[in-house]
Every structure is written in structure tokens, then in C-alpha cells.
Coordinates of N, CA, C and O in Angstrom, one line a residue:
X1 N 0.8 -1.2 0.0 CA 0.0 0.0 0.0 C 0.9 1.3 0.0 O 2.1 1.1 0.1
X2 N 0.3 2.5 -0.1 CA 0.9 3.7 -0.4 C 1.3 4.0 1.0 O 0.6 3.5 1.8
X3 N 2.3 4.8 1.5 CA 2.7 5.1 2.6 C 2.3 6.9 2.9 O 2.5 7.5 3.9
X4 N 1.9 7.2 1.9 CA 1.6 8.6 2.3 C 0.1 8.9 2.5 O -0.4 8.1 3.3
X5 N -0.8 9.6 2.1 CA -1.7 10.0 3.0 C -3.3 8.8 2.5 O -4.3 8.7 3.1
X6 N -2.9 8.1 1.3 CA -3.8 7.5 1.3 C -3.3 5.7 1.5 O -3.4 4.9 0.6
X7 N -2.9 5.5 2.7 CA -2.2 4.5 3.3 C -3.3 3.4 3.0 O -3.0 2.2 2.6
X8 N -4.6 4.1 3.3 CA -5.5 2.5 3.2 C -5.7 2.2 1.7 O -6.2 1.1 1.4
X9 N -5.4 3.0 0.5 CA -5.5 2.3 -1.2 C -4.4 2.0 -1.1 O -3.6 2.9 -1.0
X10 N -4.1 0.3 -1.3 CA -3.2 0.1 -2.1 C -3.2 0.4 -3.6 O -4.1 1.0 -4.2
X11 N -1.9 -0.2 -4.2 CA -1.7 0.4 -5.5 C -2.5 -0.1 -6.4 O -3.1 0.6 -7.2
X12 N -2.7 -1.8 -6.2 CA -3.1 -2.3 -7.2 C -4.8 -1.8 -7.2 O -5.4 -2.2 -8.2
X13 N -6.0 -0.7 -6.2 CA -6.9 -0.7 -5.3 C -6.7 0.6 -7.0 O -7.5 0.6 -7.9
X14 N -5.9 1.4 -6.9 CA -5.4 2.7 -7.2 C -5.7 3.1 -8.7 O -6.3 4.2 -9.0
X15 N -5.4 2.1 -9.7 CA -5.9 2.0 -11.2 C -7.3 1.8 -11.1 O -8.0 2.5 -11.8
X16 N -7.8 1.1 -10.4 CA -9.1 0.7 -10.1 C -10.3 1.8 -9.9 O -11.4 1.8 -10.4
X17 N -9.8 2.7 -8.8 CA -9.9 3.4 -8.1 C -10.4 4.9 -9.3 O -11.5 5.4 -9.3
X18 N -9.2 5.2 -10.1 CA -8.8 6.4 -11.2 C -9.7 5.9 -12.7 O -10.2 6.7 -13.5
X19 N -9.8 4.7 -12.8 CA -10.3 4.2 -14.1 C -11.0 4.7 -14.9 O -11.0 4.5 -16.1
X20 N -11.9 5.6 -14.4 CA -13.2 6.8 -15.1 C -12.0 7.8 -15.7 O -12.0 7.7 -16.9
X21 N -11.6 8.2 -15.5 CA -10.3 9.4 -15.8 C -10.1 9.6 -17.4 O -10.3 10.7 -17.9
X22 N -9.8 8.6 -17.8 CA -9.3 8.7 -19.1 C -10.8 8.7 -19.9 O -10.9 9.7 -20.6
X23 N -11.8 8.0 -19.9 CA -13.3 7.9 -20.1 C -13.5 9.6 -20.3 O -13.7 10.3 -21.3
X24 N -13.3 9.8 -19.0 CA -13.6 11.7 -19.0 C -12.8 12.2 -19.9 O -13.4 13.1 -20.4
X25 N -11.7 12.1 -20.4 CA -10.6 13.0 -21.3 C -11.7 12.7 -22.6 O -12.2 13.7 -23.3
X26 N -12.1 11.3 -23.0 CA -12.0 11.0 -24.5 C -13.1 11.5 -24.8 O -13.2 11.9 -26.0
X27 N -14.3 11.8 -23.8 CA -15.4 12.6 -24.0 C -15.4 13.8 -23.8 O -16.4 14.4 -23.7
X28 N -14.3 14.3 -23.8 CA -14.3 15.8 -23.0 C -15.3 16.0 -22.0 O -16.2 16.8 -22.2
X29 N -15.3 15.5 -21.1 CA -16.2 15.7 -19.7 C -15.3 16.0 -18.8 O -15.8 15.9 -17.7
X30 N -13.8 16.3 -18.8 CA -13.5 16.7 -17.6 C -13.6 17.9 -17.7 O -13.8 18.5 -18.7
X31 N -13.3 18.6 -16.0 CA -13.5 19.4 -15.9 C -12.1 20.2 -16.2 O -11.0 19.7 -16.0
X32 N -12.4 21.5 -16.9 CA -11.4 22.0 -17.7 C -10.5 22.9 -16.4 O -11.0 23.9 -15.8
X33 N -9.7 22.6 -16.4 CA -8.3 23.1 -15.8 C -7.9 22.1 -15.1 O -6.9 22.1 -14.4
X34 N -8.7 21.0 -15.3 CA -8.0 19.7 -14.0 C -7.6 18.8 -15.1 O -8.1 18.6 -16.2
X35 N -6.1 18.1 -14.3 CA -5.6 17.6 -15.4 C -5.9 16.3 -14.8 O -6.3 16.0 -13.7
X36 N -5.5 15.2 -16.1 CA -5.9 13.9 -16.0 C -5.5 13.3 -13.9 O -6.2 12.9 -13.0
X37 N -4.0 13.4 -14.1 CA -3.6 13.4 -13.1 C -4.0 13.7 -11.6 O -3.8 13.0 -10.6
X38 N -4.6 14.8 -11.6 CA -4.9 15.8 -10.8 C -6.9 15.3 -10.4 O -7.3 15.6 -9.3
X39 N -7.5 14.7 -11.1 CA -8.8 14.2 -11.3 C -8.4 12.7 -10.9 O -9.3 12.4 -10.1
X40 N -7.4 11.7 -11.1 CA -7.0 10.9 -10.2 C -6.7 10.9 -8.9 O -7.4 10.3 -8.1
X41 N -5.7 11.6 -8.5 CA -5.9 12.3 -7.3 C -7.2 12.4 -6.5 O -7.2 11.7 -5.5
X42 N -8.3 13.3 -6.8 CA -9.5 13.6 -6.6 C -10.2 12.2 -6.2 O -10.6 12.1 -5.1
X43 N -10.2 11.4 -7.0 CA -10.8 10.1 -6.8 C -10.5 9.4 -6.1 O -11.3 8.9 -5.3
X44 N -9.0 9.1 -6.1 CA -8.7 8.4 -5.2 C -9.0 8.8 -3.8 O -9.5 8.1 -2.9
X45 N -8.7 10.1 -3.6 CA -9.2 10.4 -2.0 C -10.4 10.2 -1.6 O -10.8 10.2 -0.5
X46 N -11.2 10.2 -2.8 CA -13.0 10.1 -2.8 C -12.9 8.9 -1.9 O -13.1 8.8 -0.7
X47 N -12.6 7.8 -2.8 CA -13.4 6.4 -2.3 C -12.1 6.1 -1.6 O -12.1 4.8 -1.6
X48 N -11.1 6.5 -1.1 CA -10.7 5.8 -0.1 C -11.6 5.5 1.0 O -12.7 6.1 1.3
X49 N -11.1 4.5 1.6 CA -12.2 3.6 3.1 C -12.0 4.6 4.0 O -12.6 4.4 5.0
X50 N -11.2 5.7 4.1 CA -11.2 6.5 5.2 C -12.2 7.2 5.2 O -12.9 7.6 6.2
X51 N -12.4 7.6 3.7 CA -13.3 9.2 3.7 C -14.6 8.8 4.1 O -15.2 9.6 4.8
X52 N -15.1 7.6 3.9 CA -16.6 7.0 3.9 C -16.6 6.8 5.4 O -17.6 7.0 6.0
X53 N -15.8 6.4 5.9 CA -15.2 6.1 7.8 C -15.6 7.0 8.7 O -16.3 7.0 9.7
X54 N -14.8 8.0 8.0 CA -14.8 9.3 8.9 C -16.2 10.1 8.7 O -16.8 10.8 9.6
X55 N -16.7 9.9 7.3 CA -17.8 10.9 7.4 C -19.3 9.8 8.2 O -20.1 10.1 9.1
X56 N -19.2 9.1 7.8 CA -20.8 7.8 8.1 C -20.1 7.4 9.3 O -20.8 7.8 10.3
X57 N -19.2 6.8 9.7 CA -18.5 6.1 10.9 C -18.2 6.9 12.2 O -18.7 6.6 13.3
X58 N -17.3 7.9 12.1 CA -17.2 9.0 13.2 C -18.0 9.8 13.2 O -18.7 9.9 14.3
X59 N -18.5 10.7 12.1 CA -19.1 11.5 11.7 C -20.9 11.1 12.5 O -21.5 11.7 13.4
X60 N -21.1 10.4 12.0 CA -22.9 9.8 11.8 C -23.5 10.5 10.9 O -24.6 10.9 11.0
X61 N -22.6 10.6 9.8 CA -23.8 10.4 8.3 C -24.2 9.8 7.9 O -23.8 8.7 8.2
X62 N -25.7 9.8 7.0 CA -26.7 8.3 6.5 C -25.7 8.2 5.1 O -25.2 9.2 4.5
X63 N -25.5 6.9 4.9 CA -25.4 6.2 3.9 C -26.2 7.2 2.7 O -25.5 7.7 1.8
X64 N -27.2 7.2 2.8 CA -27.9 8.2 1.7 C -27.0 9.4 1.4 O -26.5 9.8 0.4
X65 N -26.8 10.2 3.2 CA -26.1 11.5 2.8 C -24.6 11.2 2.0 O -24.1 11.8 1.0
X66 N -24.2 10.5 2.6 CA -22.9 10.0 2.4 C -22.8 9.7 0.7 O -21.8 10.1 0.1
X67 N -24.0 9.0 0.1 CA -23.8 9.2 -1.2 C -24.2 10.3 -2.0 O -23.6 10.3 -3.1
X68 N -25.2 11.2 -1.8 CA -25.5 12.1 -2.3 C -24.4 13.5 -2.3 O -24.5 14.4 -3.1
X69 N -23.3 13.4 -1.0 CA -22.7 14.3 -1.1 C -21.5 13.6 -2.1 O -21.1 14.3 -3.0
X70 N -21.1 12.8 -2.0 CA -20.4 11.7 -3.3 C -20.9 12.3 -4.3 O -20.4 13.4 -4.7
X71 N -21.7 11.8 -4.9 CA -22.1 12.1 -6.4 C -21.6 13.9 -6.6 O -20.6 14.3 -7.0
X72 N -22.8 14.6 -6.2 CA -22.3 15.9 -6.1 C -20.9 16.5 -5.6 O -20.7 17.7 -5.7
X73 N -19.8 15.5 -5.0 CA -18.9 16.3 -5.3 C -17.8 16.2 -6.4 O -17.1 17.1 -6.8
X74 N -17.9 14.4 -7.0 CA -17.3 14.2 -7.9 C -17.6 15.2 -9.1 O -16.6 15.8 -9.7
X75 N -19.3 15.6 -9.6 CA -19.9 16.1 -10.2 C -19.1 17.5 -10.2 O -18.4 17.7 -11.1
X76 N -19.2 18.3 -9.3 CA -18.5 19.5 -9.0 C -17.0 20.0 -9.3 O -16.6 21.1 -9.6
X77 N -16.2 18.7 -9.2 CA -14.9 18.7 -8.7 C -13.6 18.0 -9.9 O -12.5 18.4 -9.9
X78 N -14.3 17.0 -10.8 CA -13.9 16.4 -11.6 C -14.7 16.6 -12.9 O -14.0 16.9 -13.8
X79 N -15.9 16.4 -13.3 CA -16.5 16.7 -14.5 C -17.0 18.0 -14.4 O -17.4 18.6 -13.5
X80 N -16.6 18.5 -16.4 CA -17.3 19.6 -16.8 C -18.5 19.9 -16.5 O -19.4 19.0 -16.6
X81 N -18.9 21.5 -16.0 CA -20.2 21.4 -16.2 C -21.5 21.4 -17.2 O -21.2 21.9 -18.3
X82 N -22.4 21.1 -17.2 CA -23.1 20.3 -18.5 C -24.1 21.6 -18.8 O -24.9 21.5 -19.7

């Protein structure tokens, strides 16, 4: 696994993880100033097991909120606006 801040994705977790990325380039759906790299990044910290942990787990967010703010921040943060 990665030793820096996203310790719980391993590597092989990591391609997996970014896979939509390139999808977004060939459609031009990313969002324009974020580079392919940089929208990986983004993702990966999305679905790390931490973020879902800390927000539903420590936090006590619903599963619902927890996905709804998901969707909407990927939407915000990574794809163009439509």
C-alpha cells in the first residue's frame, strides 16, 4: 500500500480506483483546468475507506447523505459542467 496520505489504497486498489479518468478525457467531460492526473488524485481520495469512515462512521452520516454528497462532489470537482 501507499505510505503517504492515502495509506488505506493500495496500488493495485489505485488504477481501479482512477479508471473513469481517461473515459472523461475522451469525452471531454473533464473538468477543464483539472488535469488527467490531478482528477485521479481527486478520486482516489474520494473512495478511499477512510473518507466513507470518517464521514458515516465518526461523523454519523446516512449512507444516503454520504452518497449524495459523493455524487455531487465528484460532479462539482472532476467533470465539466453540463
Amino acid at each position: 500500500c501507499l505510505s503517504d496520505w492515502s495509506s488505506d489504497v493500495c496500488s493495485s486498489d489505485l488504477a481501479m480506483l482512477t479508471g473513469p479518468v481517461p473515459r472523461l478525457v475522451t469525452n471531454n467531460t473533464l473538468r477543464e483546468g483539472l488535469t488527467p492526473d490531478e482528477a485521479a488524485d481527486v478520486l482516489a481520495f474520494l473512495l478511499a475507506p477512510s473518507t466513507y469512515h470518517t464521514l458515516v462512521v465518526d461523523r454519523g452520516w446516512t449512507r444516503d447523505r454520504f452518497r449524495e454528497w459523493f455524487y455531487e462532489t465528484i460532479v462539482q470537482t472532476v467533470m465539466a459542467p453540463r
